[in-house]
mmCIF file of C-alpha atoms in Angstrom:
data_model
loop_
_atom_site.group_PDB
_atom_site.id
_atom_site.type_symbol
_atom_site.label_atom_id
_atom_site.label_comp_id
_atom_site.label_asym_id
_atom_site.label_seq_id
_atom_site.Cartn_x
_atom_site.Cartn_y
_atom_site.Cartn_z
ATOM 1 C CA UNK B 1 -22.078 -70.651 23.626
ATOM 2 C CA UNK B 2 -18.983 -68.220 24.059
ATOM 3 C CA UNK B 3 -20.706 -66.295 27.110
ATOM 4 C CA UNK B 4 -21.093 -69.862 29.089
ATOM 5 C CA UNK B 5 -17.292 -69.577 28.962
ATOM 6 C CA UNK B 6 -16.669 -66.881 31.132
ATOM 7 C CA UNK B 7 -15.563 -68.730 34.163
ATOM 8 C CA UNK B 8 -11.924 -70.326 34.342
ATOM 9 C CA UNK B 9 -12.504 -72.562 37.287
ATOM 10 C CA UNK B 10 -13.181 -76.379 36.864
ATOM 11 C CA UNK B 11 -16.775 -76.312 37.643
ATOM 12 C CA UNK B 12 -17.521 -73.848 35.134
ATOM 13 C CA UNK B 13 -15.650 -75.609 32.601
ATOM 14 C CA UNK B 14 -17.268 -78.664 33.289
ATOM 15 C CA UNK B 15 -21.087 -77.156 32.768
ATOM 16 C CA UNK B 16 -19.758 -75.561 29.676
ATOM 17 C CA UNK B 17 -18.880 -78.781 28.227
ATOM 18 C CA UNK B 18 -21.880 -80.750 29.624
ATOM 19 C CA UNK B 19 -23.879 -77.747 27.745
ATOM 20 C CA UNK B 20 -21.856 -77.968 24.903
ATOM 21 C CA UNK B 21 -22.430 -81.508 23.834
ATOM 22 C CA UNK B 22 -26.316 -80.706 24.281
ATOM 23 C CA UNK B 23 -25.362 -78.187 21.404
ATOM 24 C CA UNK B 24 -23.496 -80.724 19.577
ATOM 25 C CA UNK B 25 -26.124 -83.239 19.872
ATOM 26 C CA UNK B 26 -29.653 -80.872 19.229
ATOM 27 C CA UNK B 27 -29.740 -81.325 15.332
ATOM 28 C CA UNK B 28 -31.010 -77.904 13.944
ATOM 29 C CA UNK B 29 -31.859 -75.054 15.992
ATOM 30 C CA UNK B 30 -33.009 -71.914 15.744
ATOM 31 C CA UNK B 31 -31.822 -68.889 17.630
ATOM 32 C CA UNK B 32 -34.300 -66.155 18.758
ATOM 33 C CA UNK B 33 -31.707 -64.022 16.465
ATOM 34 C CA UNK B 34 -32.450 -66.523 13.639
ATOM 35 C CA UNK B 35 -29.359 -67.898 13.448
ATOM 36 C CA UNK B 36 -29.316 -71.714 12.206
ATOM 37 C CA UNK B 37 -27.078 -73.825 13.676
ATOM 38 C CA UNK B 38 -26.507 -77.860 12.346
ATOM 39 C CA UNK B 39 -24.256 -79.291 14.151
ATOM 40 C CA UNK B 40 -23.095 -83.118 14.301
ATOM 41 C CA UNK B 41 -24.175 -85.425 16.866
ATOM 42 C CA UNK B 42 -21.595 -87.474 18.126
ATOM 43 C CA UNK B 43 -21.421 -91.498 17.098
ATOM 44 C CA UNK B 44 -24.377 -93.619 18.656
ATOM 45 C CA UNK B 45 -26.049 -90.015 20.303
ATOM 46 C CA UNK B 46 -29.409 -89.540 19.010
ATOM 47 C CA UNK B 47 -30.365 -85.532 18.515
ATOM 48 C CA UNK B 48 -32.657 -83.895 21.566
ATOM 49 C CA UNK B 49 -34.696 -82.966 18.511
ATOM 50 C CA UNK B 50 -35.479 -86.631 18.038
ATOM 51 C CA UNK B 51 -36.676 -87.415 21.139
ATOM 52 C CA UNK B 52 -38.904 -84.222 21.385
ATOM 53 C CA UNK B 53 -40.386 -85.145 18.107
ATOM 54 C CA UNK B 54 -40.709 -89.134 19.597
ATOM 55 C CA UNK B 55 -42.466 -87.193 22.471
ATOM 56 C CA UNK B 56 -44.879 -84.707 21.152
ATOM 57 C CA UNK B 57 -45.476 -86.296 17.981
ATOM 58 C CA UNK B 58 -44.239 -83.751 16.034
ATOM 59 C CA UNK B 59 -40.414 -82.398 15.197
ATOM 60 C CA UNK B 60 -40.381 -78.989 17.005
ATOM 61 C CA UNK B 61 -37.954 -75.583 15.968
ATOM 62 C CA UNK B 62 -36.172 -74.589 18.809
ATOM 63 C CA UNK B 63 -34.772 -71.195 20.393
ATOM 64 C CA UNK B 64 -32.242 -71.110 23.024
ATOM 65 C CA UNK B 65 -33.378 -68.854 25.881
ATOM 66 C CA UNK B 66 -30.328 -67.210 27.564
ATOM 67 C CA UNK B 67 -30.215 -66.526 31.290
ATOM 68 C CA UNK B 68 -27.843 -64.347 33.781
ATOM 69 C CA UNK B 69 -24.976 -66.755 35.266
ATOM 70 C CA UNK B 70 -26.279 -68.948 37.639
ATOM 71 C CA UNK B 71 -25.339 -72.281 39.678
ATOM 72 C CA UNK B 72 -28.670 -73.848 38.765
ATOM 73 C CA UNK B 73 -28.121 -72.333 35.048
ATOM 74 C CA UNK B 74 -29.179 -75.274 32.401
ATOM 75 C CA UNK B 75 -30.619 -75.153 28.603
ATOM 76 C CA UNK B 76 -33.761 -73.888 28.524
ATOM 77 C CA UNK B 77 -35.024 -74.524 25.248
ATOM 78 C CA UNK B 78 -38.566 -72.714 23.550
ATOM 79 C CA UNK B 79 -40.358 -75.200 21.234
ATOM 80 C CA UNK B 80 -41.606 -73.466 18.237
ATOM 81 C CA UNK B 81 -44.182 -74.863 15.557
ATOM 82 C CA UNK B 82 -43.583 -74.162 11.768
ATOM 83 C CA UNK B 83 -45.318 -70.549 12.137
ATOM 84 C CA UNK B 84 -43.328 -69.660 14.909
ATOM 85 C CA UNK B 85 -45.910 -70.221 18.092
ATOM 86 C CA UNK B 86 -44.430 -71.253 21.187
ATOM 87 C CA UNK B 87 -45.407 -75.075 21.901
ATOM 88 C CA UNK B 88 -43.633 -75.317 25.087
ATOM 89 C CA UNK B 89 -40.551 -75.284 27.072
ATOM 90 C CA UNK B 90 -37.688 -78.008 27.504
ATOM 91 C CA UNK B 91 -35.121 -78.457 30.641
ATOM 92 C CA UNK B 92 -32.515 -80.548 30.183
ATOM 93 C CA UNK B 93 -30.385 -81.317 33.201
ATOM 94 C CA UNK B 94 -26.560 -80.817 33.163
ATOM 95 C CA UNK B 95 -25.113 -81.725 36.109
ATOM 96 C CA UNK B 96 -26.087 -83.130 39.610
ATOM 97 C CA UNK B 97 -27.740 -79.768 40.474
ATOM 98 C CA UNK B 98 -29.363 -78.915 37.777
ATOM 99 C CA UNK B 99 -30.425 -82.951 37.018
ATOM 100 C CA UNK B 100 -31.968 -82.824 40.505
ATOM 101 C CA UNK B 101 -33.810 -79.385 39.978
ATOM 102 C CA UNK B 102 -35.258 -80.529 36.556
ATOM 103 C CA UNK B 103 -36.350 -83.894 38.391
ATOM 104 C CA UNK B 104 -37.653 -81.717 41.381
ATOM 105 C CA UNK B 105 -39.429 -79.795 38.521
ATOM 106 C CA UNK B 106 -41.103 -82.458 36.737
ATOM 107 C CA UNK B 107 -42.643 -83.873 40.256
ATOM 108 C CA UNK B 108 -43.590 -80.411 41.255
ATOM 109 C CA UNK B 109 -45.818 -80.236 38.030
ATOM 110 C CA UNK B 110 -47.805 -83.201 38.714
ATOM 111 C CA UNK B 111 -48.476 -82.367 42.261
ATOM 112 C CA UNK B 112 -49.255 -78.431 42.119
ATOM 113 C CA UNK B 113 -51.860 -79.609 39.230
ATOM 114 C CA UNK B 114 -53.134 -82.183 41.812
ATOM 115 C CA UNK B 115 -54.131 -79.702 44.060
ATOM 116 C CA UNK B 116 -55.807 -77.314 42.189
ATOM 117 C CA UNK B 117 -55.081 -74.075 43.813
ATOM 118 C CA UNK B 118 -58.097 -71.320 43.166
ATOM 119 C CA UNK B 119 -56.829 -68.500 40.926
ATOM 120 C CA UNK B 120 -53.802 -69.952 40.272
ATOM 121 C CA UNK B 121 -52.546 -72.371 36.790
ATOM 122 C CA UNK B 122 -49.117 -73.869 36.765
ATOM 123 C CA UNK B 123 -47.630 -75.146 33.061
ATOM 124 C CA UNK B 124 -49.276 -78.439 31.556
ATOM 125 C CA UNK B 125 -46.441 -81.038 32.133
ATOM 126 C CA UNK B 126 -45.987 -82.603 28.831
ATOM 127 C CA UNK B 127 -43.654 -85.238 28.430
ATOM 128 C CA UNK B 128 -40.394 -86.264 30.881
ATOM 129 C CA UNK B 129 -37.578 -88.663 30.310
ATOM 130 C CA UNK B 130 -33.917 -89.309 30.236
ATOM 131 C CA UNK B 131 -31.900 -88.475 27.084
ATOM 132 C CA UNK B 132 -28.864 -89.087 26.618
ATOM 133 C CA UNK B 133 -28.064 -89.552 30.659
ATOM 134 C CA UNK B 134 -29.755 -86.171 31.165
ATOM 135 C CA UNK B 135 -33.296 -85.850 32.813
ATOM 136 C CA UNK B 136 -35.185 -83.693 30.169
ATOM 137 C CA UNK B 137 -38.879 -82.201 30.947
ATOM 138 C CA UNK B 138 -40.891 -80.288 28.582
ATOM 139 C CA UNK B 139 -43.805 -78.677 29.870
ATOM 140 C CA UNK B 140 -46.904 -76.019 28.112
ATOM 141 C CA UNK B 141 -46.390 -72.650 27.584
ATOM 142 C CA UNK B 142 -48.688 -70.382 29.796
ATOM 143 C CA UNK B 143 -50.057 -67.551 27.729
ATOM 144 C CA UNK B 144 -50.336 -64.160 30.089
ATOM 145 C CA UNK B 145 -52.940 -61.939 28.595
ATOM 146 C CA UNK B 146 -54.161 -57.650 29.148
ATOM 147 C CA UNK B 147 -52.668 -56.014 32.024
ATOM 148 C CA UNK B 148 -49.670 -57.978 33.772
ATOM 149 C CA UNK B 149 -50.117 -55.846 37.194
ATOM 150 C CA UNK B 150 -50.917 -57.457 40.347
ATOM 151 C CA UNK B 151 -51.603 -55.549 43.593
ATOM 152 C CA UNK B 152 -50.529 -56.861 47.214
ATOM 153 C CA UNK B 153 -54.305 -57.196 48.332
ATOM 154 C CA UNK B 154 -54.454 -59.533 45.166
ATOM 155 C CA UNK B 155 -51.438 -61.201 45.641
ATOM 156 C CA UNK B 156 -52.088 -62.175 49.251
ATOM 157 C CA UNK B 157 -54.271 -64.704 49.083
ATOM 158 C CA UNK B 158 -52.490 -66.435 46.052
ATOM 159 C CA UNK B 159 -49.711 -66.655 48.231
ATOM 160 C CA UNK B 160 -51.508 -67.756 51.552
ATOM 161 C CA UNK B 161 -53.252 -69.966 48.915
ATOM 162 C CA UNK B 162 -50.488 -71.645 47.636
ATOM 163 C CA UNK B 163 -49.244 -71.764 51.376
ATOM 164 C CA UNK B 164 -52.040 -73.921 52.356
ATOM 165 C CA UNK B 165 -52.401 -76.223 49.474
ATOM 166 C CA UNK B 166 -51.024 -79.478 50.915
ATOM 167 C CA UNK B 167 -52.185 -78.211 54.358
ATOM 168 C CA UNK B 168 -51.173 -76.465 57.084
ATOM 169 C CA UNK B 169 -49.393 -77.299 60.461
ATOM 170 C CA UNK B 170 -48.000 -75.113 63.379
ATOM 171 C CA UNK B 171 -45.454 -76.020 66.325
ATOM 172 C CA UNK B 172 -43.278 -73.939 68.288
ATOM 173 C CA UNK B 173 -40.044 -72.924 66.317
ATOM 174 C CA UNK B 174 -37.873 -74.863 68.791
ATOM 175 C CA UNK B 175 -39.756 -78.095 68.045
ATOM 176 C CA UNK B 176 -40.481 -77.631 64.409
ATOM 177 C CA UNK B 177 -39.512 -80.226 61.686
ATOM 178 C CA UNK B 178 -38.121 -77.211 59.922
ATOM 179 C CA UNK B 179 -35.771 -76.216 62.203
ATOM 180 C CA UNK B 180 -34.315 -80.102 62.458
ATOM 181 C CA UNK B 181 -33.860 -80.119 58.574
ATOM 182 C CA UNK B 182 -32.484 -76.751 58.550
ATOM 183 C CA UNK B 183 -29.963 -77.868 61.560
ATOM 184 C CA UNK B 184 -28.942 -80.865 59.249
ATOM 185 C CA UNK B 185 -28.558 -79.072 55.856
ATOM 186 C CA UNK B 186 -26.174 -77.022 57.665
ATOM 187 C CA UNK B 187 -23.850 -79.350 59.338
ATOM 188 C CA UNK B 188 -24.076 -81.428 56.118
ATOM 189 C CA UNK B 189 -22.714 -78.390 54.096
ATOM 190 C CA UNK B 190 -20.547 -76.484 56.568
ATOM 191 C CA UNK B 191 -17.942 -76.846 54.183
ATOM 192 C CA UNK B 192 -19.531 -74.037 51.799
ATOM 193 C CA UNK B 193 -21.666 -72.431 54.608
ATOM 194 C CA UNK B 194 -20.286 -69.651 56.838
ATOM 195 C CA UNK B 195 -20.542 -70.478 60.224
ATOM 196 C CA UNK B 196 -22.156 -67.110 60.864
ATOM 197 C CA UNK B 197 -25.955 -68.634 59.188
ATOM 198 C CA UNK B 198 -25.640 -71.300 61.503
ATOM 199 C CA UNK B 199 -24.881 -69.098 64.498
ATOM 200 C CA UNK B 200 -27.415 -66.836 63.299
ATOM 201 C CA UNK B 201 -30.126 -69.314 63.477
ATOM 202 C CA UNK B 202 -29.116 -70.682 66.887
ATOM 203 C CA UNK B 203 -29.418 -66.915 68.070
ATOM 204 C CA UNK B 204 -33.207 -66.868 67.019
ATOM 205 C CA UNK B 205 -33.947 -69.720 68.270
ATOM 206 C CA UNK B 206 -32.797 -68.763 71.865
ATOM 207 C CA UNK B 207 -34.857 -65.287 71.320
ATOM 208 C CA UNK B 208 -38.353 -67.044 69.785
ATOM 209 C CA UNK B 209 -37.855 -70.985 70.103
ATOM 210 C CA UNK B 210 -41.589 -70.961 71.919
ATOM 211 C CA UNK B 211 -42.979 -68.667 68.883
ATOM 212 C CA UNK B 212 -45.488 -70.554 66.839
ATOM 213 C CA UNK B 213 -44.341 -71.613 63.561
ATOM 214 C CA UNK B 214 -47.323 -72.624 60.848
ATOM 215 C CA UNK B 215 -45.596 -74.836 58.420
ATOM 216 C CA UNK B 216 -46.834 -75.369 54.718
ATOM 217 C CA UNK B 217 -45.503 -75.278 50.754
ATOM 218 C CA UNK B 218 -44.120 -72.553 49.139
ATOM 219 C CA UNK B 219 -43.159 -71.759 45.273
ATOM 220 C CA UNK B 220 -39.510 -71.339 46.044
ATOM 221 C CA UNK B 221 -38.788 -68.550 43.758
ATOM 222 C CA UNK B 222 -42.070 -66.543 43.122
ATOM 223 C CA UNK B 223 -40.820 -63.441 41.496
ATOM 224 C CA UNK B 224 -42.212 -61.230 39.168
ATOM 225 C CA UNK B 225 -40.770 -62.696 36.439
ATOM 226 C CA UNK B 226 -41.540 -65.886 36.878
ATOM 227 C CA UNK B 227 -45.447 -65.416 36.747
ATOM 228 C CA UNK B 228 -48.053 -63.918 34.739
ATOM 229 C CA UNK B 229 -51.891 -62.315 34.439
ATOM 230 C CA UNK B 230 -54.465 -64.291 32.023
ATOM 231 C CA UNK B 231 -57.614 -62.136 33.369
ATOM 232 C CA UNK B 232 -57.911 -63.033 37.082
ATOM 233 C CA UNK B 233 -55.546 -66.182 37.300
ATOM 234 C CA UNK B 234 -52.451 -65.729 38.136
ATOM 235 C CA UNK B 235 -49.807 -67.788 36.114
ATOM 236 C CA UNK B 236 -46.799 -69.380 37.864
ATOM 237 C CA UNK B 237 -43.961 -71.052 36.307
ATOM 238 C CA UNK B 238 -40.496 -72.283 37.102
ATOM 239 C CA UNK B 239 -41.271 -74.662 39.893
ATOM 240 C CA UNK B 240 -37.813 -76.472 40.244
ATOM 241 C CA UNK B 241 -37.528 -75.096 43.903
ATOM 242 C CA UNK B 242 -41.511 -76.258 45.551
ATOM 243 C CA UNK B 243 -40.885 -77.601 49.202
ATOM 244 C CA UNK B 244 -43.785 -78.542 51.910
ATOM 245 C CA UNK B 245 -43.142 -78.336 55.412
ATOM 246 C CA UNK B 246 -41.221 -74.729 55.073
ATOM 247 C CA UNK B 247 -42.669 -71.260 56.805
ATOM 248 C CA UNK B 248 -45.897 -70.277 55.496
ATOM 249 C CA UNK B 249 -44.959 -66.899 54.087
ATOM 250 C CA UNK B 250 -41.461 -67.021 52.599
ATOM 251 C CA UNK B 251 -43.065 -66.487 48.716
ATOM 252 C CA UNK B 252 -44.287 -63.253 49.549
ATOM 253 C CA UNK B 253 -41.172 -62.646 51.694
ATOM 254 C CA UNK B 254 -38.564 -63.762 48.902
ATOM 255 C CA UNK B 255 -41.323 -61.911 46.213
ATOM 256 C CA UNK B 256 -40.747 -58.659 48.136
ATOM 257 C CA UNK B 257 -36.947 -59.014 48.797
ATOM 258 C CA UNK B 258 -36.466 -59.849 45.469
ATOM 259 C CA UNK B 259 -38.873 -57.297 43.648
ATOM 260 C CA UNK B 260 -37.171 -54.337 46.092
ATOM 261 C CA UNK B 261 -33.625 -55.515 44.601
ATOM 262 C CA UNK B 262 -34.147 -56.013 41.152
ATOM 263 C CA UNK B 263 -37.208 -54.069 40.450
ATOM 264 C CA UNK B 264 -36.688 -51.302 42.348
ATOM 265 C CA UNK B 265 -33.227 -50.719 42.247
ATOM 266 C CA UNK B 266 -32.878 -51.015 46.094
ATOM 267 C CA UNK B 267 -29.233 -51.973 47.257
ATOM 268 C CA UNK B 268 -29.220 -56.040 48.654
ATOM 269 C CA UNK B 269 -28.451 -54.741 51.993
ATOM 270 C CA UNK B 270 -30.373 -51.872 52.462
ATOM 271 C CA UNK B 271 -34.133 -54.012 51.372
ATOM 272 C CA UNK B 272 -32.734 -56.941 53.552
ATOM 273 C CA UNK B 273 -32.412 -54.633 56.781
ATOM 274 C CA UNK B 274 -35.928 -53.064 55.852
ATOM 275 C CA UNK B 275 -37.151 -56.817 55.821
ATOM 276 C CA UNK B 276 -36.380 -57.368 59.272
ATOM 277 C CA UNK B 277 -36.855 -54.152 60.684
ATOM 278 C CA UNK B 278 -40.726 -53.369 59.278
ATOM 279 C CA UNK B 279 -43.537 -55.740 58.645
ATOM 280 C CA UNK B 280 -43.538 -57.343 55.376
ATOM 281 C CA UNK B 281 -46.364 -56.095 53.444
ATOM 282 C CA UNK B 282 -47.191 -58.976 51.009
ATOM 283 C CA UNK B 283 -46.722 -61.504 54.364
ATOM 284 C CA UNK B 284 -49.118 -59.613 56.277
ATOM 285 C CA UNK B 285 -51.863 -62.475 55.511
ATOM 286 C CA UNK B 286 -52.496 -64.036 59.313
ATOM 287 C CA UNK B 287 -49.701 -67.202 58.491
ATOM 288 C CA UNK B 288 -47.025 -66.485 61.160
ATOM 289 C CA UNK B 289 -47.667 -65.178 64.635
ATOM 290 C CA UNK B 290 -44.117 -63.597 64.365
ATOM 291 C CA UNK B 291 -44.142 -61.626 60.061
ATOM 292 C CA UNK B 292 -39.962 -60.829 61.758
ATOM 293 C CA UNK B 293 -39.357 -64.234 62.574
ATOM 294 C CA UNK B 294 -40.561 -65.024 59.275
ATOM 295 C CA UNK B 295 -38.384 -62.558 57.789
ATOM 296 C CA UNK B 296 -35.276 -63.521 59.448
ATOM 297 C CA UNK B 297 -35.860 -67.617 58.562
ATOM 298 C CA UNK B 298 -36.023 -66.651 55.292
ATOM 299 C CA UNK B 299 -32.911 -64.961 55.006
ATOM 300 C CA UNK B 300 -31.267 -67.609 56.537
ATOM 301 C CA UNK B 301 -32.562 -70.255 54.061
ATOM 302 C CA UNK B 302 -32.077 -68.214 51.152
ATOM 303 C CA UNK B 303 -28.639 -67.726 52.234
ATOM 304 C CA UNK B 304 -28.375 -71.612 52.856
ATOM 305 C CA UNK B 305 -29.742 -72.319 49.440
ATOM 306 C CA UNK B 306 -27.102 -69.935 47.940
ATOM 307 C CA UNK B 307 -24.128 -71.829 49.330
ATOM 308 C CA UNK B 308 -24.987 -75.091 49.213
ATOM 309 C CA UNK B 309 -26.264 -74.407 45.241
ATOM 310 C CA UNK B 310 -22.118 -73.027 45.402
ATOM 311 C CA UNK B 311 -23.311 -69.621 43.384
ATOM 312 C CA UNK B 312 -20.582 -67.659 44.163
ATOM 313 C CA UNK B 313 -18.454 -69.993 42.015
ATOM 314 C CA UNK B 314 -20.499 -69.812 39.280
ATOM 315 C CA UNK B 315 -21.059 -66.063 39.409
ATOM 316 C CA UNK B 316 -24.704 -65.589 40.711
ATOM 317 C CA UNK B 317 -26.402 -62.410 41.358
ATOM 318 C CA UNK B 318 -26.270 -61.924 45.850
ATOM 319 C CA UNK B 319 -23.869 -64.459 45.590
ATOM 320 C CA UNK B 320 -21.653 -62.693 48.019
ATOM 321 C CA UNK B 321 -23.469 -63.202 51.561
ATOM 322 C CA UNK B 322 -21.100 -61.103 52.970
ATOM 323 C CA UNK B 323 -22.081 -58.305 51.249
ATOM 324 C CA UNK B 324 -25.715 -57.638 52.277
ATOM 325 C CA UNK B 325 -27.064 -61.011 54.114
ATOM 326 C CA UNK B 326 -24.570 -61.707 56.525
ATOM 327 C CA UNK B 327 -24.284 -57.850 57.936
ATOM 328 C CA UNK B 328 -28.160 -57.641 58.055
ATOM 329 C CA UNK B 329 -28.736 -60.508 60.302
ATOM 330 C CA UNK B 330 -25.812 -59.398 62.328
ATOM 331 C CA UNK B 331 -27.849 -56.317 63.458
ATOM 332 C CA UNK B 332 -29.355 -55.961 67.111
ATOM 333 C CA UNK B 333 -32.073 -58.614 67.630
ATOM 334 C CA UNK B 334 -34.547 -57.334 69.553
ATOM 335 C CA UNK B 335 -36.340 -60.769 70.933
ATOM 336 C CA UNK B 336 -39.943 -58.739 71.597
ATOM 337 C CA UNK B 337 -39.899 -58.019 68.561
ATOM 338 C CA UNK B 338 -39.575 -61.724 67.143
ATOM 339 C CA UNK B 339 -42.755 -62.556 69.164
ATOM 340 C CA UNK B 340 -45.143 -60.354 67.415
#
């Protein structure tokens, strides 16, 4: 747990003891470096292990799988049977962020399921519950299979697939339910938001308010690493972020953005200037009327979600807006070019 301790501000101190009597309070674990850890839960708390076993019917090993610092950062624990096969995976909500993502998670499962979405498979949800005053989900492990490469003419329709699921709408920008929410999740957090997103957005809006918007669901964070091959499905995993009623087209916006900067190498602010100045490949699937529009939305809400998730206090990756997101949008906004 010593690398959860990096931070010295409150907030970080806070999620590393919030973590830390998860620790306290697992029973026996085992580390993906085989350590074995027993601690002692704490009077009157009942181990996590407990209620897994209560849940799946039988008392799982588990692994802790580590992640980069992040606001939304929670444990993430692998379930392991006696021979060392993964059963599953277990969230277990922290704080009032990561509580609501796992929550948002465990929702998302049911209803992505519900729809079944051609070509695509999303993890079994298998059990959900509070524990010790934390929302915990456990869900099945997806097993990816052969070659793990997907190319864009592949990926396209997964994405425009996934887009459509709960069904499709379009309205001008100006009018668009999307744009009212956007407007209020703003205002609501202007005290961690730099006025320049909301100034930004205003600015579009004046330049493409009449451009069609279609509306729809999207993953949230469909990366490369958060999906797999098994043949020709395509697995996807990690759905704490799934919204309706959001621009068909950010996934494979946010997919290339984010496969550019981490993949690739790219600098933040050089791919998020080639986002708005060139079409976006993987977007080029018929959703928007405007793939530039699209692009520039999407930085704006990603750079929304950053703040309000506060992950520059807790250390995240593009953290900084003013470092790459904030000087991109400020570029010359050519208003022809957000209308085709």
């Amino acid at each position: 747990m010593t690398a959860l301790a990096t931070g010295s501000n409150r907030r970080s101190r806070q999620r590393l003891k919030a973590m830390s009597t998860v620790v306290r309070t697992l029973g026996t674990w085992v580390l993906p470096w085989r350590l074995v850890v027993t601690p002692s839960p704490e009077p009157g708390s009942a181990p996590l292990v407990d209620w897994l076993e209560e849940q799946l019917g039988s008392r799982p090993l588990v692994g802790v799988k580590k992640t980069a610092p992040r606001a939304n950062n929670k444990p993430v624990l692998v379930l392991l049977d006696a021979d060392g096969g993964v059963l599953g995976y277990a969230k277990v909500g922290i704080n009032p962020l990561t509580q609501r993502l796992v929550k948002a998670e465990t929702k998302a499962l049911g209803r992505i399921a519900a729809r079944s979405i051609p070509g695509l498979r999303t993890p079994e949800l298998l059990a959900s519950g509070e524990w010790n005053g934390s929302h915990v989900l456990v869900q099945g492990a997806l097993r990816p299979t052969g070659d793990q490469s997907w190319a864009p003419e592949e990926l396209i329709p997964r994405f425009a697939a996934f887009a459509g699921s709960a069904g499709l709408a379009t309205t001008p920008l100006r009018s668009s339910p999307y744009l009212e929410r956007l407007r209020r999740r703003l205002r609501k957090h202007r005290a961690y938001v730099p006025g320049a997103l909301g100034a930004e957005l205003e600015r579009v809006v004046t330049a493409a308010g009449d451009v069609p918007l279609t509306l729809g669901s999207w993953h949230g964070d469909w990366t490369p690493w958060n999906m797999g091959r098994d043949g020709d499905d395509l697995l996807l995993w990690d759905l704490e972020r799934v919204k309706s009623g959001v621009p068909a087209g950010f996934d494979a916006v946010h997919y290339t953005l984010q496969s550019e900067i981490v993949r690739k190498g790219t600098p933040p602010l050089a791919a998020a200037r080639s986002l708005l100045e060139q079409d976006v490949t993987l977007a080029a699937s018929s959703l928007q009327a405007s793939r530039r529009l699209l692009a520039r939305l999407y930085l704006i809400e990603i750079g929304t979600r950053y703040c309000v998730d506060r992950q520059a206090e807790a250390g995240g990756a593009l953290s900084d807006l003013g470092s790459w997101l904030l000087p991109a949008l400020a570029g010359p906004l050519r208003e022809e070019a957000l209308h085709g």
